[in-house]
Short mmCIF file of N, CA and C in Angstrom, two decimals:
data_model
loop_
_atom_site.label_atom_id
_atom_site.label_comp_id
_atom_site.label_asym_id
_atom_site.label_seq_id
_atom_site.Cartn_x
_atom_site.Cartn_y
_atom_site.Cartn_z
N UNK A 113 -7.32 11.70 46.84
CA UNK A 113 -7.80 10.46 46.27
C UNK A 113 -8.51 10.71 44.95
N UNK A 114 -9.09 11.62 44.84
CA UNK A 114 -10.19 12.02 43.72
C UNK A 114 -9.36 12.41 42.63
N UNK A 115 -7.51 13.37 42.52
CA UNK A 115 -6.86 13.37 41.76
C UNK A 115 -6.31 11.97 41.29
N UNK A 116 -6.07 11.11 42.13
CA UNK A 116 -5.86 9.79 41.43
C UNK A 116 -6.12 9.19 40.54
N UNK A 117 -7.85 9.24 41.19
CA UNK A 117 -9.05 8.91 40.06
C UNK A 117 -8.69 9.21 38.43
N UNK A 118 -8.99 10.59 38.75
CA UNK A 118 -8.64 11.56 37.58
C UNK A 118 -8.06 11.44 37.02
N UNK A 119 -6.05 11.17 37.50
CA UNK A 119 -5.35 10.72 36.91
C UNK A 119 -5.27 9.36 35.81
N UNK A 120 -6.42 8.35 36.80
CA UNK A 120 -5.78 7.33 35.56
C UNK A 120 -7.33 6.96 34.77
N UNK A 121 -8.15 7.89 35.18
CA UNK A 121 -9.03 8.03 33.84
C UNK A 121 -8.39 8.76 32.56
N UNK A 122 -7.61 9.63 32.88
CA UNK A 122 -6.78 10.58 31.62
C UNK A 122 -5.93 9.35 31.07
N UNK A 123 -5.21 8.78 32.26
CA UNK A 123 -4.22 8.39 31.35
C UNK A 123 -5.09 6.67 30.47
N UNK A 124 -5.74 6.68 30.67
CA UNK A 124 -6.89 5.54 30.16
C UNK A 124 -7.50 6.15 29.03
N UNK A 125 -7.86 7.17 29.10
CA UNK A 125 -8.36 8.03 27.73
C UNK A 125 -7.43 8.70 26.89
N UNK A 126 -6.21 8.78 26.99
CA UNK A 126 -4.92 8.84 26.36
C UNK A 126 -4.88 7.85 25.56
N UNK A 127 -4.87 6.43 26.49
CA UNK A 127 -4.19 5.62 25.55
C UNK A 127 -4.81 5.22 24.19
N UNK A 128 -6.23 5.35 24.06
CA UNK A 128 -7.12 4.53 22.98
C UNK A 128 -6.25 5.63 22.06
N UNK A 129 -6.75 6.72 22.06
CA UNK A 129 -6.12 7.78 21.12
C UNK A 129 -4.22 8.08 20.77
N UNK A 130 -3.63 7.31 21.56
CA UNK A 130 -2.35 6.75 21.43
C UNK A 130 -2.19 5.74 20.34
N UNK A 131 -2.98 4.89 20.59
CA UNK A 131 -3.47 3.65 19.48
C UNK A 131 -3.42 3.57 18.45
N UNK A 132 -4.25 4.88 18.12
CA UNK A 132 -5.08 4.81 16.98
C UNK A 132 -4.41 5.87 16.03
N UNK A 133 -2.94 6.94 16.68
CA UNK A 133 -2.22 7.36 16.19
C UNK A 133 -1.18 6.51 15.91
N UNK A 134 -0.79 5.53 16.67
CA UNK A 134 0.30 4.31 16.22
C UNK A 134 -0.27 3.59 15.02
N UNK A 135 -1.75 3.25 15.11
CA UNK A 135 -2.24 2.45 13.96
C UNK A 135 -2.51 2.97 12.32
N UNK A 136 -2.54 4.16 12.41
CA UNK A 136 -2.19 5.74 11.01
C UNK A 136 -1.24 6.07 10.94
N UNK A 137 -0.23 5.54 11.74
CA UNK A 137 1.44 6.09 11.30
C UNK A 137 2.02 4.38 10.78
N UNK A 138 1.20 3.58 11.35
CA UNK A 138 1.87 1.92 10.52
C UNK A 138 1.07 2.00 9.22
N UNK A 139 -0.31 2.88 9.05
CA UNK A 139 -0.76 2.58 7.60
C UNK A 139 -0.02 3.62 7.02
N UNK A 140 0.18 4.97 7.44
CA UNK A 140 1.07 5.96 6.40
C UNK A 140 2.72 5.59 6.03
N UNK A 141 3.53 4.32 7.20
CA UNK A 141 4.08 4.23 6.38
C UNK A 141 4.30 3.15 5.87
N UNK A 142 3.07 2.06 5.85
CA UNK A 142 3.18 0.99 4.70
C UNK A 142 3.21 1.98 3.62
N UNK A 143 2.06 2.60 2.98
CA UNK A 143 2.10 3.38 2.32
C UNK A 143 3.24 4.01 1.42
N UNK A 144 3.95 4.59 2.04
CA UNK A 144 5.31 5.18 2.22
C UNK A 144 6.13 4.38 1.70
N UNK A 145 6.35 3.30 2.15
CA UNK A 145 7.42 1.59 1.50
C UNK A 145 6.52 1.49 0.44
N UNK A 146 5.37 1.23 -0.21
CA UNK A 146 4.98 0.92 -1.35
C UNK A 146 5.45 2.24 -1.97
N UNK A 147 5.20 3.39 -2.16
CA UNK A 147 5.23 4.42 -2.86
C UNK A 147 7.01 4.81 -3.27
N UNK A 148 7.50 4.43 -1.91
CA UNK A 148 9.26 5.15 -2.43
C UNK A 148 9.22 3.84 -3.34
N UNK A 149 9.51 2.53 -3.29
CA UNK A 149 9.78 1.60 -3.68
C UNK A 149 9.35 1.48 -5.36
N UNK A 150 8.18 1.88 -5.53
CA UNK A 150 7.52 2.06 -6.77
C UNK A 150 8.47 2.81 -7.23
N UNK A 151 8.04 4.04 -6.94
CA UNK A 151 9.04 4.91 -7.50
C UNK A 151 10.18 5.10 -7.60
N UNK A 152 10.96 4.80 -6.81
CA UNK A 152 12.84 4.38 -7.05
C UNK A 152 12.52 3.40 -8.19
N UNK A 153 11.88 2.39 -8.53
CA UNK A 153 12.31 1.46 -9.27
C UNK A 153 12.01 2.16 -10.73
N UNK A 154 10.85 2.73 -10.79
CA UNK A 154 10.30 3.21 -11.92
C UNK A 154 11.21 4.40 -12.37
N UNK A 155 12.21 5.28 -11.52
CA UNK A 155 13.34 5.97 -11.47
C UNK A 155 14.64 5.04 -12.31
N UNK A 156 14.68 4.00 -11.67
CA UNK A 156 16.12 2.86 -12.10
C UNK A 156 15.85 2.34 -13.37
N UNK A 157 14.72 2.18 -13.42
CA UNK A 157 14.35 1.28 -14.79
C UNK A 157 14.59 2.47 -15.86
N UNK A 158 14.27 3.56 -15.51
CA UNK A 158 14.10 4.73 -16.74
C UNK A 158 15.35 4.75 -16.84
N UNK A 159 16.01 5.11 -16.01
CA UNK A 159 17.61 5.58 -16.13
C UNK A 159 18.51 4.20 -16.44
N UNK A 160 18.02 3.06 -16.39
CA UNK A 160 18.74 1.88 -16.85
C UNK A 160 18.57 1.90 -18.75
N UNK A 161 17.21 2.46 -19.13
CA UNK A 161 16.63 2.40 -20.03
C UNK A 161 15.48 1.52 -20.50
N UNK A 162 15.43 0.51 -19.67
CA UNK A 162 14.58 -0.21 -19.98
C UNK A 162 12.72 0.57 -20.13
N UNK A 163 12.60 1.18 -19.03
CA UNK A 163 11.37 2.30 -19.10
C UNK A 163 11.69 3.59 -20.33
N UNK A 164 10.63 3.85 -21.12
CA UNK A 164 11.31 5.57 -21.80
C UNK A 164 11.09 6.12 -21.00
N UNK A 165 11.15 7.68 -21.84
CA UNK A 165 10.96 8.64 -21.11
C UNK A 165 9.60 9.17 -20.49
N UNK A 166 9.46 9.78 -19.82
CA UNK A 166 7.63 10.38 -18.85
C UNK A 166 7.71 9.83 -20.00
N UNK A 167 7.51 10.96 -20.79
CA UNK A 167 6.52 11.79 -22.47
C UNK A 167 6.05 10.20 -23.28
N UNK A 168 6.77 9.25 -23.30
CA UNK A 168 6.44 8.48 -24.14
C UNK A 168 5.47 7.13 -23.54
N UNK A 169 4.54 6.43 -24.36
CA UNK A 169 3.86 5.95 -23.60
C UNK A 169 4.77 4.64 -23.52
N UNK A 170 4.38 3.36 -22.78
CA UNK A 170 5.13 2.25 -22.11
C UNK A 170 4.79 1.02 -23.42
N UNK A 171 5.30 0.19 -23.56
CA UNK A 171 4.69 -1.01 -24.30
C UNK A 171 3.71 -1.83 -23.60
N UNK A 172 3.02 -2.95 -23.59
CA UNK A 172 2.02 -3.72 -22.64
C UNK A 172 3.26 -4.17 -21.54
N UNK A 173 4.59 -4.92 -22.28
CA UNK A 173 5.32 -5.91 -21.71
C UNK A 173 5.88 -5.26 -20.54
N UNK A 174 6.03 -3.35 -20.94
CA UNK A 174 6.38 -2.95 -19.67
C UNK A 174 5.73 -2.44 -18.59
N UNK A 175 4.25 -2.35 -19.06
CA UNK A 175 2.85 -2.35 -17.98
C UNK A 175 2.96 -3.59 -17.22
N UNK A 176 3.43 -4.70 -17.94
CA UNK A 176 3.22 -5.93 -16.66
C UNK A 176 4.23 -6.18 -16.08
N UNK A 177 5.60 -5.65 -16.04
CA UNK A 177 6.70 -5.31 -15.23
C UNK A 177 5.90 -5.08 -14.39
N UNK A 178 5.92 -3.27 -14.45
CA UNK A 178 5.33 -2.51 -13.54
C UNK A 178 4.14 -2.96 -12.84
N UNK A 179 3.33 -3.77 -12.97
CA UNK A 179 2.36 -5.01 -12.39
C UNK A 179 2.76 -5.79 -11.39
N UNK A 180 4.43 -6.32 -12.22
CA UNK A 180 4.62 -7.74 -11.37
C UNK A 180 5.50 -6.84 -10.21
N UNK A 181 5.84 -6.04 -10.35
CA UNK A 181 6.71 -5.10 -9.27
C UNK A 181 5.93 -4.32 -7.81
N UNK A 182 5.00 -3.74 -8.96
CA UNK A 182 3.90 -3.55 -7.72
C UNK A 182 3.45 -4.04 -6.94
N UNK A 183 3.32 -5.32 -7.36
CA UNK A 183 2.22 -6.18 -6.55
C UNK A 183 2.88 -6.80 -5.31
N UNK A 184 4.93 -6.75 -5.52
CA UNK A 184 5.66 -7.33 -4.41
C UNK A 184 5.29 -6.24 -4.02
N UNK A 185 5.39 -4.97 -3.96
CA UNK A 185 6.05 -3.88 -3.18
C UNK A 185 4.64 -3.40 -2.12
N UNK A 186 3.38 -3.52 -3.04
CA UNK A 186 1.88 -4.11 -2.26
C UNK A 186 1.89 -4.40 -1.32
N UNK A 187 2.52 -5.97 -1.41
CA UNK A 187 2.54 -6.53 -0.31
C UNK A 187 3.19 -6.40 0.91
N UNK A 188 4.54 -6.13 0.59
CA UNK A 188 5.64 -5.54 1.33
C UNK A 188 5.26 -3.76 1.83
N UNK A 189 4.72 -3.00 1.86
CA UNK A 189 4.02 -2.00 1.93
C UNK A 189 2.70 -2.36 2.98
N UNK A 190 2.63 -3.68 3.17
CA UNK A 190 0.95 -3.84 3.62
C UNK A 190 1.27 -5.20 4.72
N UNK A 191 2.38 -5.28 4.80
CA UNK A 191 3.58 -6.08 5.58
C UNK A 191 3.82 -5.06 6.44
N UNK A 192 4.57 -3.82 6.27
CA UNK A 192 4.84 -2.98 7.44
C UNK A 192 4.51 -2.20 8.07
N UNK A 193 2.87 -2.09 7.45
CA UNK A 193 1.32 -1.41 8.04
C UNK A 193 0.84 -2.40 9.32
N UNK A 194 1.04 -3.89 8.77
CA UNK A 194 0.42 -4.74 9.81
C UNK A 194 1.58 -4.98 10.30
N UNK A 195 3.04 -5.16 10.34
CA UNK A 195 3.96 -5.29 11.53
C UNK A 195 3.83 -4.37 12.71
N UNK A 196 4.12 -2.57 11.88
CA UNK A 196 3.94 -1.63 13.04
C UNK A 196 2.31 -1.39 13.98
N UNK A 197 1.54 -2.11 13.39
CA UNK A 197 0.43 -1.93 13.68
C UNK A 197 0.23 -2.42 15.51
N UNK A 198 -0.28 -1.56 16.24
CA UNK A 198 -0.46 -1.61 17.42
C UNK A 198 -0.77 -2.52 18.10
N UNK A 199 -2.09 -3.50 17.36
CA UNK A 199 -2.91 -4.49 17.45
C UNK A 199 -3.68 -4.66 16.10
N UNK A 200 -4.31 -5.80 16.25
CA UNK A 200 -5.03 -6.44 14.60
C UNK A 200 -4.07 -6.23 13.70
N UNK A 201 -3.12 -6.52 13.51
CA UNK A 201 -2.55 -6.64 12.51
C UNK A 201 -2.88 -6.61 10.60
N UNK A 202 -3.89 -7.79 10.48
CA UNK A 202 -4.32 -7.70 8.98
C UNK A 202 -5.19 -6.87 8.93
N UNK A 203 -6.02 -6.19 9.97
CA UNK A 203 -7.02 -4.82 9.81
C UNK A 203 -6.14 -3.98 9.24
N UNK A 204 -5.10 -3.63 9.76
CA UNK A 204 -4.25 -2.33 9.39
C UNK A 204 -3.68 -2.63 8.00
N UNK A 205 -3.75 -4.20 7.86
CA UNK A 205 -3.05 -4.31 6.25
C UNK A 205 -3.96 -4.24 5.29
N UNK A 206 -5.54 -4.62 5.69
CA UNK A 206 -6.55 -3.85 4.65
C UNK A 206 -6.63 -2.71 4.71
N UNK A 207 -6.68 -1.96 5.87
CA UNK A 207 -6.98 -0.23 6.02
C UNK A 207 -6.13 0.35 4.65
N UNK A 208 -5.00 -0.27 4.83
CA UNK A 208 -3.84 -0.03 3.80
C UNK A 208 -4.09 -0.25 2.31
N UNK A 209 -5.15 -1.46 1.66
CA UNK A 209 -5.29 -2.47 0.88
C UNK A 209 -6.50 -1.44 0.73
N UNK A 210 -7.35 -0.68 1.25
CA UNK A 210 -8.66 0.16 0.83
C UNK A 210 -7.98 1.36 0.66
N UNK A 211 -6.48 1.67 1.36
CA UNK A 211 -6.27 3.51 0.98
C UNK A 211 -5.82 2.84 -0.89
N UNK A 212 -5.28 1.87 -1.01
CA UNK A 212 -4.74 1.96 -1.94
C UNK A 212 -5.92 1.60 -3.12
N UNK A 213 -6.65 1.13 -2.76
CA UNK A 213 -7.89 0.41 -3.78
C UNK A 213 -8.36 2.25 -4.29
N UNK A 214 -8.75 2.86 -3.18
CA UNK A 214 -9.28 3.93 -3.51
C UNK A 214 -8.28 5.11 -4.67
N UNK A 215 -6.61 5.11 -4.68
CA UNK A 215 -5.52 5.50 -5.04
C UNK A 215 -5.99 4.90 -6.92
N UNK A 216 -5.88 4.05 -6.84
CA UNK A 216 -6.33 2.75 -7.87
C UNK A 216 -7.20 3.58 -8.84
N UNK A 217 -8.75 3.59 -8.11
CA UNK A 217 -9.66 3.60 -9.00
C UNK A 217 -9.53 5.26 -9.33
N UNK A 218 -8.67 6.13 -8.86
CA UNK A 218 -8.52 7.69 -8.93
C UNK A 218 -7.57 7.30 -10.42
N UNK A 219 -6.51 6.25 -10.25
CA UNK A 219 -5.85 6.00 -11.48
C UNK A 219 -7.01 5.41 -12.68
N UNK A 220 -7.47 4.82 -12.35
CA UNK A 220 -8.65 4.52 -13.52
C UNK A 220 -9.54 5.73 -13.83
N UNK A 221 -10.14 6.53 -13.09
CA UNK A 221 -10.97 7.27 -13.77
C UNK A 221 -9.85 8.50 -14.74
N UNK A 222 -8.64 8.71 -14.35
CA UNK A 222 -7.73 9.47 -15.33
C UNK A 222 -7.13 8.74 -16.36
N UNK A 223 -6.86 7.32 -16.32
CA UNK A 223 -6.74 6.88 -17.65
C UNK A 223 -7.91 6.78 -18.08
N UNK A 224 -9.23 6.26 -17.50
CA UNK A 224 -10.35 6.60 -18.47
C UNK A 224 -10.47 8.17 -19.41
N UNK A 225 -10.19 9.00 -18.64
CA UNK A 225 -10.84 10.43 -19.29
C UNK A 225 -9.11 10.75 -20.48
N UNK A 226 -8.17 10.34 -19.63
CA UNK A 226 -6.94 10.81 -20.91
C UNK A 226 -7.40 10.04 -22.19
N UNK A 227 -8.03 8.85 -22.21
CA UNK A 227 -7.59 8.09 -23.11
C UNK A 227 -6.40 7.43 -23.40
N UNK A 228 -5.82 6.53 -24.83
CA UNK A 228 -4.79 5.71 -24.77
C UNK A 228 -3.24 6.21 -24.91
N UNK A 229 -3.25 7.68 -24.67
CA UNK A 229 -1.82 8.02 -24.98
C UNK A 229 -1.61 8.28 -23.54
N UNK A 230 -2.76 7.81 -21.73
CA UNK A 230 -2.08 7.75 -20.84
C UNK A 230 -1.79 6.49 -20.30
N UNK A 231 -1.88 5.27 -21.23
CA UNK A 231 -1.39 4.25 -21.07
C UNK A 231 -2.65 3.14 -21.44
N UNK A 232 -2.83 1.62 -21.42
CA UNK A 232 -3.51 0.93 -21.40
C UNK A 232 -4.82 1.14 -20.10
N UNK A 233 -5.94 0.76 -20.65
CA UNK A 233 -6.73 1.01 -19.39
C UNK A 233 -6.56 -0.25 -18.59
N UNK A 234 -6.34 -1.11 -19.13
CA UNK A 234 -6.23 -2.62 -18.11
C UNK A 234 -5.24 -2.41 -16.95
N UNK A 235 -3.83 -1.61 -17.34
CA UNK A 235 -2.89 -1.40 -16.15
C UNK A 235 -3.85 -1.01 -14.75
N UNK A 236 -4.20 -0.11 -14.50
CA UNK A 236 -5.09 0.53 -13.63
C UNK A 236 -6.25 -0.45 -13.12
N UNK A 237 -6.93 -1.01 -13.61
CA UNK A 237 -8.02 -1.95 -13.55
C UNK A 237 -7.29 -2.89 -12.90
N UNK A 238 -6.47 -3.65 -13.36
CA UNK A 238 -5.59 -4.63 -13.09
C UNK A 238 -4.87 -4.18 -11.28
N UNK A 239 -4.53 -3.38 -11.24
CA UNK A 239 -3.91 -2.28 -10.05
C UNK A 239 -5.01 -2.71 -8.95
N UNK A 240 -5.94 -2.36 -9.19
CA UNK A 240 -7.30 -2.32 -8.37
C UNK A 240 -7.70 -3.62 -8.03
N UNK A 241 -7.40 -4.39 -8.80
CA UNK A 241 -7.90 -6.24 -8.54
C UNK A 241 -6.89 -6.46 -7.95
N UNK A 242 -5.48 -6.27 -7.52
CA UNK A 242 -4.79 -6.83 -6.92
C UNK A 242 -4.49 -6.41 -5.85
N UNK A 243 -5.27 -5.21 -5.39
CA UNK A 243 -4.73 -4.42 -4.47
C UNK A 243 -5.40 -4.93 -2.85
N UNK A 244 -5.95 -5.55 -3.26
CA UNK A 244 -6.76 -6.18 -1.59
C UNK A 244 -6.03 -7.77 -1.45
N UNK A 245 -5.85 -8.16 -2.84
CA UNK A 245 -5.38 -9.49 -2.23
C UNK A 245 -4.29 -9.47 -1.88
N UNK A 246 -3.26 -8.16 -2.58
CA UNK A 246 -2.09 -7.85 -1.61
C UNK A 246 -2.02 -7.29 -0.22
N UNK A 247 -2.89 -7.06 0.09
CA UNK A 247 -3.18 -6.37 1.98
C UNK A 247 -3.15 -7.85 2.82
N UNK A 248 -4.19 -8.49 1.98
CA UNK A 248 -4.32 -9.71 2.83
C UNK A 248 -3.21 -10.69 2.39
N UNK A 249 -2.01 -10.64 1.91
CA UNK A 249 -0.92 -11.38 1.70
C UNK A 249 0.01 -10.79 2.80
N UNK A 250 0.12 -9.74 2.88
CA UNK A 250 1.06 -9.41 4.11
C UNK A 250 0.34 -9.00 5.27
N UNK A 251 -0.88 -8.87 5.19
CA UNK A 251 -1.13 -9.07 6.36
C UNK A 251 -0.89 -10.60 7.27
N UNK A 252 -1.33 -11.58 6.15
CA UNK A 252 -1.64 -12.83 6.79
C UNK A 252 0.37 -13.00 6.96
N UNK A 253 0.82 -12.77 6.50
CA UNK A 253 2.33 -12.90 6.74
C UNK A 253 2.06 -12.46 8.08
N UNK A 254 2.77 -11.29 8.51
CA UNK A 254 2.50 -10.73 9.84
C UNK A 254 1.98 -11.93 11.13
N UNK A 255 0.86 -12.09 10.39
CA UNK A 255 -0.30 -13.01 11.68
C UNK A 255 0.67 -14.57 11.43
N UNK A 256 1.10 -14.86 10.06
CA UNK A 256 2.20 -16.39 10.48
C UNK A 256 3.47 -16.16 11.30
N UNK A 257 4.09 -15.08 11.17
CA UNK A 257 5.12 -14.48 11.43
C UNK A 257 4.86 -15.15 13.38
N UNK A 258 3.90 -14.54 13.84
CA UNK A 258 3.53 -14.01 15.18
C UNK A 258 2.89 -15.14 16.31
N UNK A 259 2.71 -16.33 14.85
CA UNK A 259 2.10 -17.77 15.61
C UNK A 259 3.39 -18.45 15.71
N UNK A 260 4.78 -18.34 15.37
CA UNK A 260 5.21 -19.09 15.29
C UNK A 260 6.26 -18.73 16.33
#
């Protein structure tokens, strides 16, 4: 009787920690969908031509591409943090919306210190202001998704 016990205290203390590895594998790979996605596009655009090359810096018009692109792929990135997410759903799409805020301001303090030949400082700044209200755009998707 006392192995019983035992038994489903383990398997009770398993599960929280089951959880909470399901809930870091839905934020690593929102993550993951924002990051390939960025980057394939920022790949297509170069090789389409529209982006130059690394070496050269971008114009403004193509900083706010790369703005208006991000900010879907944000969301969509912070969409499949809170879909796979175990439980709470828009928690896991901010958890996501703070890894990336923090990603953000690491991009701001290196365009701060390069100066303007690593691009506009507003791109980055701009990055950072949008990056929570995109968590809570797909998160709250998710949570309409789930009422209906």
């Amino acid at each position: 009787m006392a192995v019983t016990a035992n038994a489903g205290a383990v398997g009770c203390a398993a599960r929280p920690s089951r959880r909470v590895l399901r809930g870091v594998g839905a934020v690593f790979a929102g993550l993951l969908v924002n990051a390939v996605l960025s980057s394939a596009t920022d790949e297509v655009l170069r090789a389409a031509g529209v982006f130059p090359p690394m070496e050269q810096t971008m114009s403004d018009a193509l900083f706010a591409l790369a703005t208006a692109y991000r900010t879907v792929f944000g969301i969509a990135g912070c969409y499949v943090a809170a879909r796979l997410a175990p439980h709470r759903p828009m928690l896991h799409a901010l958890w996501l919306g703070g890894v990336g805020l923090a990603l953000c301001l690491v991009g701001v303090a290196v365009a701060w210190s390069q100066g303007p030949g690593f691009g506009p400082l507003w791109y980055p700044l701009l990055l950072c202001v949008t990056v929570l209200p995109c968590a809570w755009v797909g998160g709250r998707l998710v949570e309409h998704s789930r009422v209906r």
